[in-house]
Amino acid sequence: MKKWVQEHHFLIRKIHSLLGVVPMGVFLMEHLITNSFGKFGPEVYNEKIEWIQGLPYLLAMEIGIIFLPILFHALFGVVFLWAWKDNSLQYSYSRNWRYTFQRVTGVIALFFIGYHVWKFRIETALTGIPVNFDLVAGAFQNPLVFYFYFLGMVSIVYHFTNGVWSFLVHWGITVGPRAQQISTYVCAALGLGLLYIGLDALWAFV
Amino acid sequence: MKTVRFKIKRQQSLDTAPYWEEFEVPYRPGMNVITALYDIAKNPKTADGKATSAVAWDANCLEEVCGACTMIVNGKVRQSCSALVDALQQPICLEPMTKFPVVRDLRVNRKRMFDALKRVKAWIPIDGTYDLGEGPKLSPQDQHIGYALSKCMTCGCCLEVCPQYHDRSPFVGAAALSQVRLFNLHPTGKMQEEERLETIMGEGGIEDCGNAQNCVRVCPKDIPLTTSIADLNRKTTAYALKKFFRS
Ligand code: SF4
């Protein structure tokens, strides 16, 4: 496995980085917006969920655009962790901390997404429990679940927006220090915006 | 008499355990870590008067251009010849670099860096069976970039601080990558451009960079290492696409 990964290193890393933005990042933004319908009350929210559940080719899209990319990104993300020997405490430059947080939030996101998909997609499909506003609101009655969602939201938004910054470097788009500095600001603004949208929607269910 | 106190991490060889010893040397105005190490070598006694072996270290140019005396001074990697005692907090703590095997005390073996330079072919081949004549001219813009990159002294500071560079990882590191940029920039070196790009697209190459960007913060020669890496990201991506669509 290790040898195979090293032989196809370039391709795997590039696909890993691309998938993080498209489709995963795009899906994340879509998902956060859909969540926000919760702000308009259970009826509107349930209507939107039903609309999504009624989409043609839903399962194929879920597998092709969501499950497989996440699986690939997560699997190789974990494999790449072997090269991580942290030194942020000794050399505490802000970029070094962001490098560290990228890895920590990635691992948190992995557990969070695993739980989230199991709870609201697989378990409900197996038991036939309908996915709707009440199901989410019911789950959030448990403060542990709610804070786990809070942590998951912060981690995923950070991982995505800092990932966009890295993507731009990794693909040779932002090359010089000035371009990378400006992209830091743009990505931070995107992150704060998404965080607001994400957390605001969380509170709509409590 | 005014003295300077040192705390030095010692190790007899790679496979013996490290230990700490403290030293006290007479103060002289303007002294640096290397001059203090000379004083210790002259009279190898610990601070409490016990006789000990002389501390081993490497040094050469004494003007921060050779990189040989690189070590960790008060927790930060740097050249010890330009580490002025007046500017350091005491006891001055000296440790060998952690990313290379220790030879003895503060002396390490940077072979991995030179192997990396060999791997990426950080030179311009001009040998042949006949006189190749003069090469093409280098534009002033490229000279400017190339000059900055050519100042690398293979000191290893950039690798010491890199969280992706250690014995578990085959990464060649920022210094060698930046040399790829230098030699691909040169009109004669360009003839091996694709070969060098292929090498850094393989194991331990550019994809092992994690963008922590510590390298550029500590490089004593102010080499724009992260710009070099991002530039090579662009070059390797373009090369990979070209190769794919033409295959
Ligand atoms: S790039 Fe800078 S820090 Fe790295 S080896 Fe060269 S001179 Fe030292």
CSV table of C-alpha atoms and ligand atoms in Angstrom, one decimal:
chain,number,residue,atom,x,y,z
A,1,MET,CA,0.0,0.0,0.0
A,2,LYS,CA,2.7,2.5,1.1
A,3,LYS,CA,4.7,1.7,-2.1
A,4,TRP,CA,1.7,2.1,-4.3
A,5,VAL,CA,0.8,5.4,-2.7
A,6,GLN,CA,4.3,6.7,-3.2
A,7,GLU,CA,4.4,5.6,-6.8
A,8,HIS,CA,1.2,7.5,-7.6
A,9,HIS,CA,1.9,10.2,-5.1
A,10,PHE,CA,1.5,13.2,-7.4
A,11,LEU,CA,-1.9,12.0,-8.9
A,12,ILE,CA,-3.3,11.0,-5.5
A,13,ARG,CA,-2.4,14.3,-3.9
A,14,LYS,CA,-3.8,16.3,-6.7
A,15,ILE,CA,-7.1,14.4,-6.7
A,16,HIS,CA,-7.2,14.6,-2.9
A,17,SER,CA,-6.8,18.4,-3.1
A,18,LEU,CA,-9.3,18.9,-6.0
A,19,LEU,CA,-12.0,16.7,-4.4
A,20,GLY,CA,-11.8,18.8,-1.3
A,21,VAL,CA,-13.0,21.9,-3.2
A,22,VAL,CA,-15.1,20.2,-5.9
A,23,PRO,CA,-17.4,18.5,-5.1
A,24,MET,CA,-16.9,18.5,-1.4
A,25,GLY,CA,-16.6,22.2,-0.8
A,26,VAL,CA,-19.4,23.0,-3.1
A,27,PHE,CA,-21.6,20.4,-1.5
A,28,LEU,CA,-20.7,21.8,1.9
A,29,MET,CA,-21.9,25.3,0.9
A,30,GLU,CA,-25.1,23.9,-0.6
A,31,HIS,CA,-25.7,21.8,2.6
A,32,LEU,CA,-25.3,24.9,4.9
A,33,ILE,CA,-27.7,26.9,2.8
A,34,THR,CA,-30.3,24.1,2.9
A,35,ASN,CA,-29.9,23.8,6.7
A,36,SER,CA,-30.7,27.5,6.9
A,37,PHE,CA,-34.2,26.8,5.7
A,38,GLY,CA,-34.6,25.7,9.3
A,39,LYS,CA,-34.8,29.4,10.2
A,40,PHE,CA,-38.1,29.6,8.3
A,41,GLY,CA,-39.7,27.0,10.5
A,42,PRO,CA,-40.4,23.3,10.3
A,43,GLU,CA,-42.9,23.5,7.4
A,44,VAL,CA,-40.5,25.2,5.0
A,45,TYR,CA,-37.6,23.1,6.1
A,46,ASN,CA,-39.5,19.8,5.7
A,47,GLU,CA,-40.7,20.9,2.3
A,48,LYS,CA,-37.1,21.5,1.1
A,49,ILE,CA,-36.0,18.2,2.5
A,50,GLU,CA,-38.8,16.4,0.6
A,51,TRP,CA,-37.8,18.2,-2.6
A,52,ILE,CA,-34.3,17.0,-2.2
A,53,GLN,CA,-35.4,13.5,-1.4
A,54,GLY,CA,-37.5,13.5,-4.5
A,55,LEU,CA,-34.7,14.4,-6.8
A,56,PRO,CA,-34.1,12.0,-9.7
A,57,TYR,CA,-30.9,9.9,-9.6
A,58,LEU,CA,-30.6,10.8,-5.9
A,59,LEU,CA,-28.7,7.7,-4.8
A,60,ALA,CA,-26.3,7.9,-7.8
A,61,MET,CA,-25.6,11.6,-7.0
A,62,GLU,CA,-25.1,10.8,-3.3
A,63,ILE,CA,-22.7,8.1,-4.1
A,64,GLY,CA,-20.8,9.8,-6.9
A,65,ILE,CA,-20.7,13.3,-5.7
A,66,ILE,CA,-20.7,12.8,-1.9
A,67,PHE,CA,-19.8,9.4,-0.6
A,68,LEU,CA,-17.0,8.4,-2.9
A,69,PRO,CA,-15.2,11.8,-2.8
A,70,ILE,CA,-15.4,11.9,1.0
A,71,LEU,CA,-14.2,8.4,1.2
A,72,PHE,CA,-11.2,9.1,-1.0
A,73,HIS,CA,-10.4,12.4,0.7
A,74,ALA,CA,-10.7,10.9,4.1
A,75,LEU,CA,-8.7,7.8,3.4
A,76,PHE,CA,-5.8,9.5,1.9
A,77,GLY,CA,-6.0,12.3,4.3
A,78,VAL,CA,-5.4,9.8,7.1
A,79,VAL,CA,-2.6,8.1,5.1
A,80,PHE,CA,-0.8,11.5,4.7
A,81,LEU,CA,-0.8,12.0,8.4
A,82,TRP,CA,2.2,9.7,8.7
A,83,ALA,CA,4.3,12.6,7.5
A,84,TRP,CA,3.1,15.0,10.2
A,85,LYS,CA,5.5,15.7,13.0
A,86,ASP,CA,4.2,18.7,14.7
A,87,ASN,CA,6.3,21.6,16.0
A,88,SER,CA,3.9,24.4,16.3
A,89,LEU,CA,4.6,24.9,20.0
A,90,GLN,CA,8.3,25.3,19.3
A,91,TYR,CA,7.9,27.4,16.1
A,92,SER,CA,4.6,29.1,16.7
A,93,TYR,CA,4.2,31.0,13.4
A,94,SER,CA,0.6,31.5,12.4
A,95,ARG,CA,1.0,29.5,9.2
A,96,ASN,CA,2.5,26.7,11.2
A,97,TRP,CA,-0.6,26.7,13.5
A,98,ARG,CA,-2.9,26.7,10.6
A,99,TYR,CA,-1.0,23.7,9.2
A,100,THR,CA,-1.6,22.0,12.6
A,101,PHE,CA,-5.3,22.9,12.8
A,102,GLN,CA,-5.8,21.7,9.2
A,103,ARG,CA,-4.9,18.2,10.3
A,104,VAL,CA,-6.7,18.3,13.7
A,105,THR,CA,-9.9,19.7,12.1
A,106,GLY,CA,-9.6,17.1,9.4
A,107,VAL,CA,-9.6,14.3,12.0
A,108,ILE,CA,-12.5,15.9,13.9
A,109,ALA,CA,-14.4,16.3,10.6
A,110,LEU,CA,-13.9,12.6,9.8
A,111,PHE,CA,-15.5,11.5,13.1
A,112,PHE,CA,-18.2,14.1,12.8
A,113,ILE,CA,-19.2,13.2,9.3
A,114,GLY,CA,-19.1,9.5,10.1
A,115,TYR,CA,-21.6,10.1,13.0
A,116,HIS,CA,-23.7,12.6,11.0
A,117,VAL,CA,-24.1,10.3,8.0
A,118,TRP,CA,-24.9,7.3,10.1
A,119,LYS,CA,-27.5,9.2,12.2
A,120,PHE,CA,-29.3,11.1,9.5
A,121,ARG,CA,-28.8,9.1,6.4
A,122,ILE,CA,-28.0,5.4,7.0
A,123,GLU,CA,-29.8,4.7,10.3
A,124,THR,CA,-33.0,6.6,9.1
A,125,ALA,CA,-32.9,4.7,5.8
A,126,LEU,CA,-32.7,1.4,7.6
A,127,THR,CA,-35.3,2.1,10.2
A,128,GLY,CA,-37.6,4.1,8.0
A,129,ILE,CA,-37.7,7.1,10.4
A,130,PRO,CA,-38.5,10.2,8.4
A,131,VAL,CA,-35.7,12.8,8.2
A,132,ASN,CA,-37.3,16.2,9.1
A,133,PHE,CA,-37.1,19.2,11.4
A,134,ASP,CA,-38.3,17.3,14.4
A,135,LEU,CA,-35.7,14.6,14.1
A,136,VAL,CA,-32.9,17.2,14.1
A,137,ALA,CA,-34.5,19.2,16.9
A,138,GLY,CA,-35.0,16.0,18.9
A,139,ALA,CA,-31.3,15.0,18.5
A,140,PHE,CA,-30.2,18.5,19.6
A,141,GLN,CA,-32.1,18.1,22.9
A,142,ASN,CA,-29.1,16.2,24.0
A,143,PRO,CA,-26.5,18.9,24.7
A,144,LEU,CA,-23.6,16.5,24.0
A,145,VAL,CA,-25.0,16.0,20.4
A,146,PHE,CA,-25.5,19.8,20.0
A,147,TYR,CA,-21.9,20.7,21.1
A,148,PHE,CA,-20.6,17.9,18.9
A,149,TYR,CA,-22.4,19.6,16.0
A,150,PHE,CA,-21.0,22.9,17.1
A,151,LEU,CA,-17.4,21.5,17.1
A,152,GLY,CA,-18.1,19.6,13.8
A,153,MET,CA,-19.3,22.8,12.1
A,154,VAL,CA,-16.3,24.9,13.2
A,155,SER,CA,-13.9,22.2,12.2
A,156,ILE,CA,-15.4,21.5,8.8
A,157,VAL,CA,-15.7,25.2,7.9
A,158,TYR,CA,-12.1,25.8,9.0
A,159,HIS,CA,-10.8,22.7,7.2
A,160,PHE,CA,-12.6,23.8,4.0
A,161,THR,CA,-11.6,27.4,3.9
A,162,ASN,CA,-8.0,26.8,5.0
A,163,GLY,CA,-8.0,24.0,2.5
A,164,VAL,CA,-9.0,26.5,-0.3
A,165,TRP,CA,-6.0,28.5,0.7
A,166,SER,CA,-3.7,25.4,0.4
A,167,PHE,CA,-5.4,24.4,-2.8
A,168,LEU,CA,-4.5,27.7,-4.4
A,169,VAL,CA,-0.8,27.2,-3.4
A,170,HIS,CA,-0.8,23.5,-4.3
A,171,TRP,CA,-2.1,24.1,-7.8
A,172,GLY,CA,0.4,26.9,-8.3
A,173,ILE,CA,-2.3,29.6,-8.5
A,174,THR,CA,-1.1,31.8,-5.7
A,175,VAL,CA,2.7,31.8,-6.0
A,176,GLY,CA,4.2,34.9,-4.4
A,177,PRO,CA,3.8,36.0,-0.7
A,178,ARG,CA,1.5,38.9,-1.6
A,179,ALA,CA,-0.9,36.7,-3.5
A,180,GLN,CA,-0.9,34.2,-0.7
A,181,GLN,CA,-1.5,37.0,1.9
A,182,ILE,CA,-4.5,38.3,0.0
A,183,SER,CA,-5.8,34.8,-0.4
A,184,THR,CA,-5.5,34.4,3.3
A,185,TYR,CA,-7.8,37.4,3.8
A,186,VAL,CA,-10.3,36.1,1.2
A,187,CYS,CA,-10.4,32.6,2.6
A,188,ALA,CA,-10.8,34.0,6.2
A,189,ALA,CA,-13.7,36.1,5.0
A,190,LEU,CA,-15.3,33.1,3.3
A,191,GLY,CA,-14.7,31.0,6.5
A,192,LEU,CA,-16.3,33.6,8.8
A,193,GLY,CA,-19.3,33.9,6.4
A,194,LEU,CA,-19.8,30.2,6.2
A,195,LEU,CA,-19.4,29.8,10.0
A,196,TYR,CA,-22.1,32.4,10.5
A,197,ILE,CA,-24.4,30.7,8.2
A,198,GLY,CA,-23.6,27.3,9.7
A,199,LEU,CA,-24.0,28.2,13.3
A,200,ASP,CA,-27.0,30.4,12.7
A,201,ALA,CA,-28.7,27.3,11.2
A,202,LEU,CA,-27.7,25.1,14.1
A,203,TRP,CA,-29.5,27.5,16.5
A,204,ALA,CA,-32.6,27.3,14.4
A,205,PHE,CA,-33.2,23.8,15.6
A,206,VAL,CA,-32.9,24.4,19.4
B,1,MET,CA,35.5,38.1,36.4
B,2,LYS,CA,32.4,38.3,34.2
B,3,THR,CA,31.6,34.9,32.8
B,4,VAL,CA,29.1,33.3,30.3
B,5,ARG,CA,27.1,30.2,31.2
B,6,PHE,CA,26.4,27.5,28.7
B,7,LYS,CA,24.2,24.4,28.8
B,8,ILE,CA,25.2,21.9,26.1
B,9,LYS,CA,23.5,18.8,25.0
B,10,ARG,CA,26.2,16.2,24.5
B,11,GLN,CA,26.3,12.8,22.9
B,12,GLN,CA,29.3,10.6,22.4
B,13,SER,CA,27.9,8.9,19.3
B,14,LEU,CA,24.7,8.2,17.5
B,15,ASP,CA,23.9,5.1,19.5
B,16,THR,CA,24.7,6.4,23.0
B,17,ALA,CA,22.3,8.4,25.2
B,18,PRO,CA,22.5,12.2,25.2
B,19,TYR,CA,23.3,14.1,28.4
B,20,TRP,CA,23.6,17.7,29.5
B,21,GLU,CA,26.7,19.5,30.8
B,22,GLU,CA,27.1,23.1,31.9
B,23,PHE,CA,30.1,25.3,31.2
B,24,GLU,CA,31.3,28.7,32.2
B,25,VAL,CA,33.7,30.7,30.1
B,26,PRO,CA,35.2,34.1,30.6
B,27,TYR,CA,33.3,36.9,29.0
B,28,ARG,CA,34.8,39.0,26.2
B,29,PRO,CA,33.0,41.9,24.4
B,30,GLY,CA,31.6,40.9,21.1
B,31,MET,CA,32.0,37.2,21.6
B,32,ASN,CA,29.8,34.7,19.8
B,33,VAL,CA,28.9,31.0,20.4
B,34,ILE,CA,31.8,29.7,18.4
B,35,THR,CA,34.4,31.7,20.2
B,36,ALA,CA,32.9,30.4,23.5
B,37,LEU,CA,33.1,26.8,22.1
B,38,TYR,CA,36.8,27.4,21.4
B,39,ASP,CA,37.3,28.5,25.0
B,40,ILE,CA,35.6,25.3,26.2
B,41,ALA,CA,37.9,23.2,23.9
B,42,LYS,CA,41.0,24.9,25.4
B,43,ASN,CA,39.9,24.0,28.9
B,44,PRO,CA,37.3,21.3,28.9
B,45,LYS,CA,35.9,21.6,32.5
B,46,THR,CA,32.3,21.7,33.5
B,47,ALA,CA,30.9,24.7,35.4
B,48,ASP,CA,31.4,22.8,38.7
B,49,GLY,CA,35.1,22.1,37.9
B,50,LYS,CA,34.9,18.5,36.7
B,51,ALA,CA,37.2,17.6,33.8
B,52,THR,CA,35.4,16.4,30.8
B,53,SER,CA,36.0,15.8,27.1
B,54,ALA,CA,36.0,18.8,24.7
B,55,VAL,CA,32.7,19.6,23.0
B,56,ALA,CA,32.7,18.7,19.3
B,57,TRP,CA,31.2,21.1,16.8
B,58,ASP,CA,31.5,22.1,13.2
B,59,ALA,CA,32.4,25.5,11.9
B,60,ASN,CA,34.1,26.8,8.9
B,61,CYS,CA,33.6,30.3,7.4
B,62,LEU,CA,32.7,32.1,10.6
B,63,GLU,CA,30.6,34.7,8.6
B,64,GLU,CA,27.3,32.9,8.0
B,65,VAL,CA,27.9,31.7,4.5
B,66,CYS,CA,28.9,28.1,4.8
B,67,GLY,CA,26.2,26.7,7.1
B,68,ALA,CA,28.5,24.2,8.9
B,69,CYS,CA,28.0,25.6,12.4
B,70,THR,CA,24.2,25.4,12.3
B,71,MET,CA,22.8,24.2,15.6
B,72,ILE,CA,19.9,24.9,18.0
B,73,VAL,CA,20.7,28.0,20.1
B,74,ASN,CA,18.2,28.7,22.9
B,75,GLY,CA,15.6,26.6,21.2
B,76,LYS,CA,15.9,28.2,17.7
B,77,VAL,CA,17.9,26.8,14.8
B,78,ARG,CA,20.6,29.2,13.5
B,79,GLN,CA,24.2,29.6,12.7
B,80,SER,CA,26.2,29.7,15.9
B,81,CYS,CA,28.9,31.9,14.4
B,82,SER,CA,26.5,34.8,14.1
B,83,ALA,CA,24.9,34.1,17.4
B,84,LEU,CA,26.3,36.9,19.6
B,85,VAL,CA,26.5,36.2,23.3
B,86,ASP,CA,25.4,39.7,24.1
B,87,ALA,CA,22.1,39.1,22.4
B,88,LEU,CA,21.3,35.8,24.1
B,89,GLN,CA,19.7,34.9,27.3
B,90,GLN,CA,21.8,32.8,29.7
B,91,PRO,CA,22.5,30.0,30.3
B,92,ILE,CA,22.9,29.7,26.5
B,93,CYS,CA,21.5,26.4,25.6
B,94,LEU,CA,23.1,24.6,22.7
B,95,GLU,CA,21.7,21.4,21.0
B,96,PRO,CA,22.5,19.6,17.8
B,97,MET,CA,20.0,19.8,15.0
B,98,THR,CA,17.3,17.1,15.4
B,99,LYS,CA,16.6,16.2,11.8
B,100,PHE,CA,20.1,14.8,11.0
B,101,PRO,CA,22.0,12.0,12.7
B,102,VAL,CA,24.4,13.2,15.4
B,103,VAL,CA,28.1,12.5,14.8
B,104,ARG,CA,29.2,13.7,18.2
B,105,ASP,CA,27.9,16.5,20.5
B,106,LEU,CA,26.9,19.4,18.3
B,107,ARG,CA,28.1,17.9,15.1
B,108,VAL,CA,25.6,16.3,12.7
B,109,ASN,CA,25.7,14.6,9.4
B,110,ARG,CA,23.8,16.5,6.7
B,111,LYS,CA,24.3,13.7,4.1
B,112,ARG,CA,20.6,13.6,3.5
B,113,MET,CA,20.7,17.1,2.1
B,114,PHE,CA,23.4,16.4,-0.3
B,115,ASP,CA,21.7,13.2,-1.4
B,116,ALA,CA,18.6,15.3,-2.1
B,117,LEU,CA,20.7,17.7,-4.3
B,118,LYS,CA,22.0,14.7,-6.2
B,119,ARG,CA,18.5,13.3,-6.6
B,120,VAL,CA,17.1,16.5,-8.1
B,121,LYS,CA,20.2,17.0,-10.3
B,122,ALA,CA,21.0,20.4,-8.8
B,123,TRP,CA,23.7,21.2,-11.3
B,124,ILE,CA,24.1,22.1,-15.0
B,125,PRO,CA,25.6,19.4,-17.1
B,126,ILE,CA,28.2,21.0,-19.5
B,127,ASP,CA,30.6,18.1,-19.8
B,128,GLY,CA,30.8,16.5,-23.3
B,129,THR,CA,33.1,15.1,-25.8
B,130,TYR,CA,33.4,18.5,-27.6
B,131,ASP,CA,33.4,22.1,-26.7
B,132,LEU,CA,29.7,23.1,-26.3
B,133,GLY,CA,30.5,26.8,-26.8
B,134,GLU,CA,28.8,29.6,-24.9
B,135,GLY,CA,25.4,29.0,-23.4
B,136,PRO,CA,22.4,31.3,-24.1
B,137,LYS,CA,22.2,34.6,-22.2
B,138,LEU,CA,20.3,34.9,-18.9
B,139,SER,CA,17.9,37.8,-18.7
B,140,PRO,CA,18.5,40.4,-15.9
B,141,GLN,CA,15.1,39.4,-14.3
B,142,ASP,CA,16.1,35.8,-14.2
B,143,GLN,CA,19.5,36.7,-12.9
B,144,HIS,CA,17.9,38.6,-10.1
B,145,ILE,CA,15.7,35.6,-9.1
B,146,GLY,CA,18.6,33.1,-9.6
B,147,TYR,CA,20.9,35.2,-7.4
B,148,ALA,CA,18.6,35.0,-4.5
B,149,LEU,CA,18.2,31.2,-4.9
B,150,SER,CA,21.9,30.6,-5.3
B,151,LYS,CA,22.7,31.9,-1.9
B,152,CYS,CA,21.6,28.6,-0.3
B,153,MET,CA,24.4,27.2,1.9
B,154,THR,CA,22.8,23.8,2.6
B,155,CYS,CA,22.7,24.7,6.3
B,156,GLY,CA,19.4,22.8,6.9
B,157,CYS,CA,17.6,25.4,9.0
B,158,CYS,CA,14.6,25.1,6.6
B,159,LEU,CA,14.5,21.4,7.2
B,160,GLU,CA,15.0,21.5,10.9
B,161,VAL,CA,11.8,23.5,11.3
B,162,CYS,CA,9.8,21.6,8.7
B,163,PRO,CA,7.0,19.4,10.2
B,164,GLN,CA,7.0,17.2,7.1
B,165,TYR,CA,10.8,16.5,7.2
B,166,HIS,CA,12.0,13.7,9.5
B,167,ASP,CA,13.2,10.2,9.5
B,168,ARG,CA,9.7,8.7,8.8
B,169,SER,CA,9.3,10.8,5.7
B,170,PRO,CA,11.3,10.7,2.4
B,171,PHE,CA,10.7,14.4,1.7
B,172,VAL,CA,13.7,16.2,0.0
B,173,GLY,CA,12.7,19.4,1.7
B,174,ALA,CA,12.6,23.1,0.8
B,175,ALA,CA,16.3,23.7,0.0
B,176,ALA,CA,16.5,21.0,-2.7
B,177,LEU,CA,13.2,22.1,-4.2
B,178,SER,CA,14.4,25.7,-4.4
B,179,GLN,CA,17.5,24.5,-6.2
B,180,VAL,CA,15.3,22.8,-8.8
B,181,ARG,CA,13.7,26.2,-9.5
B,182,LEU,CA,17.2,27.7,-9.7
B,183,PHE,CA,18.6,25.2,-12.2
B,184,ASN,CA,15.4,25.1,-14.3
B,185,LEU,CA,15.6,28.8,-14.6
B,186,HIS,CA,19.0,28.7,-16.2
B,187,PRO,CA,18.9,28.5,-20.0
B,188,THR,CA,21.3,25.6,-20.1
B,189,GLY,CA,19.9,23.9,-17.0
B,190,LYS,CA,16.4,24.1,-18.7
B,191,MET,CA,17.4,21.3,-21.0
B,192,GLN,CA,16.9,19.0,-18.0
B,193,GLU,CA,13.8,20.8,-16.8
B,194,GLU,CA,11.4,17.9,-17.3
B,195,GLU,CA,13.7,15.4,-15.8
B,196,ARG,CA,14.0,17.5,-12.6
B,197,LEU,CA,10.2,18.0,-12.5
B,198,GLU,CA,9.7,14.2,-12.9
B,199,THR,CA,12.0,13.6,-10.0
B,200,ILE,CA,10.1,16.0,-7.7
B,201,MET,CA,6.8,14.6,-8.8
B,202,GLY,CA,7.9,11.2,-7.4
B,203,GLU,CA,8.5,9.9,-3.9
B,204,GLY,CA,9.6,12.4,-1.3
B,205,GLY,CA,9.0,15.2,-3.8
B,206,ILE,CA,7.0,18.4,-3.9
B,207,GLU,CA,3.8,16.8,-2.9
B,208,ASP,CA,5.2,16.1,0.6
B,209,CYS,CA,5.2,19.8,1.3
B,210,GLY,CA,2.5,20.6,3.8
B,211,ASN,CA,2.5,24.4,3.5
B,212,ALA,CA,3.4,25.1,7.1
B,213,GLN,CA,5.8,27.6,5.6
B,214,ASN,CA,8.3,27.6,8.5
B,215,CYS,CA,11.2,27.2,6.1
B,216,VAL,CA,10.8,30.7,4.7
B,217,ARG,CA,10.7,32.2,8.2
B,218,VAL,CA,14.0,30.8,9.3
B,219,CYS,CA,16.1,30.8,6.2
B,220,PRO,CA,19.2,32.9,7.2
B,221,LYS,CA,19.7,33.8,3.5
B,222,ASP,CA,16.1,35.1,3.1
B,223,ILE,CA,15.5,32.7,0.2
B,224,PRO,CA,11.9,32.9,-1.0
B,225,LEU,CA,11.4,29.2,-0.4
B,226,THR,CA,7.6,29.2,-0.4
B,227,THR,CA,7.6,31.1,-3.6
B,228,SER,CA,9.9,28.5,-5.1
B,229,ILE,CA,7.7,25.7,-4.0
B,230,ALA,CA,4.5,27.3,-5.3
B,231,ASP,CA,6.2,28.1,-8.6
B,232,LEU,CA,7.2,24.4,-8.8
B,233,ASN,CA,3.6,23.5,-8.0
B,234,ARG,CA,2.6,25.5,-11.0
B,235,LYS,CA,5.3,24.0,-13.2
B,236,THR,CA,4.6,20.4,-12.2
B,237,THR,CA,0.9,20.8,-12.6
B,238,ALA,CA,1.3,22.3,-16.1
B,239,TYR,CA,3.8,19.5,-17.0
B,240,ALA,CA,1.5,16.8,-15.7
B,241,LEU,CA,-1.4,18.2,-17.7
B,242,LYS,CA,0.7,18.6,-20.8
B,243,LYS,CA,1.9,15.0,-20.4
B,244,PHE,CA,-1.6,13.7,-20.0
B,245,PHE,CA,-3.1,15.4,-22.9
B,246,ARG,CA,-0.3,14.6,-25.2
B,247,SER,CA,-0.1,10.9,-24.2
C,1,SF4,S1,17.3,27.3,1.9
C,1,SF4,FE1,18.0,28.7,3.5
C,1,SF4,S2,17.6,27.5,5.4
C,1,SF4,FE2,17.5,26.0,3.7
C,1,SF4,S3,19.5,25.1,3.6
C,1,SF4,FE3,19.5,26.9,2.1
C,1,SF4,S4,20.2,28.6,3.3
C,1,SF4,FE4,19.7,27.0,4.8
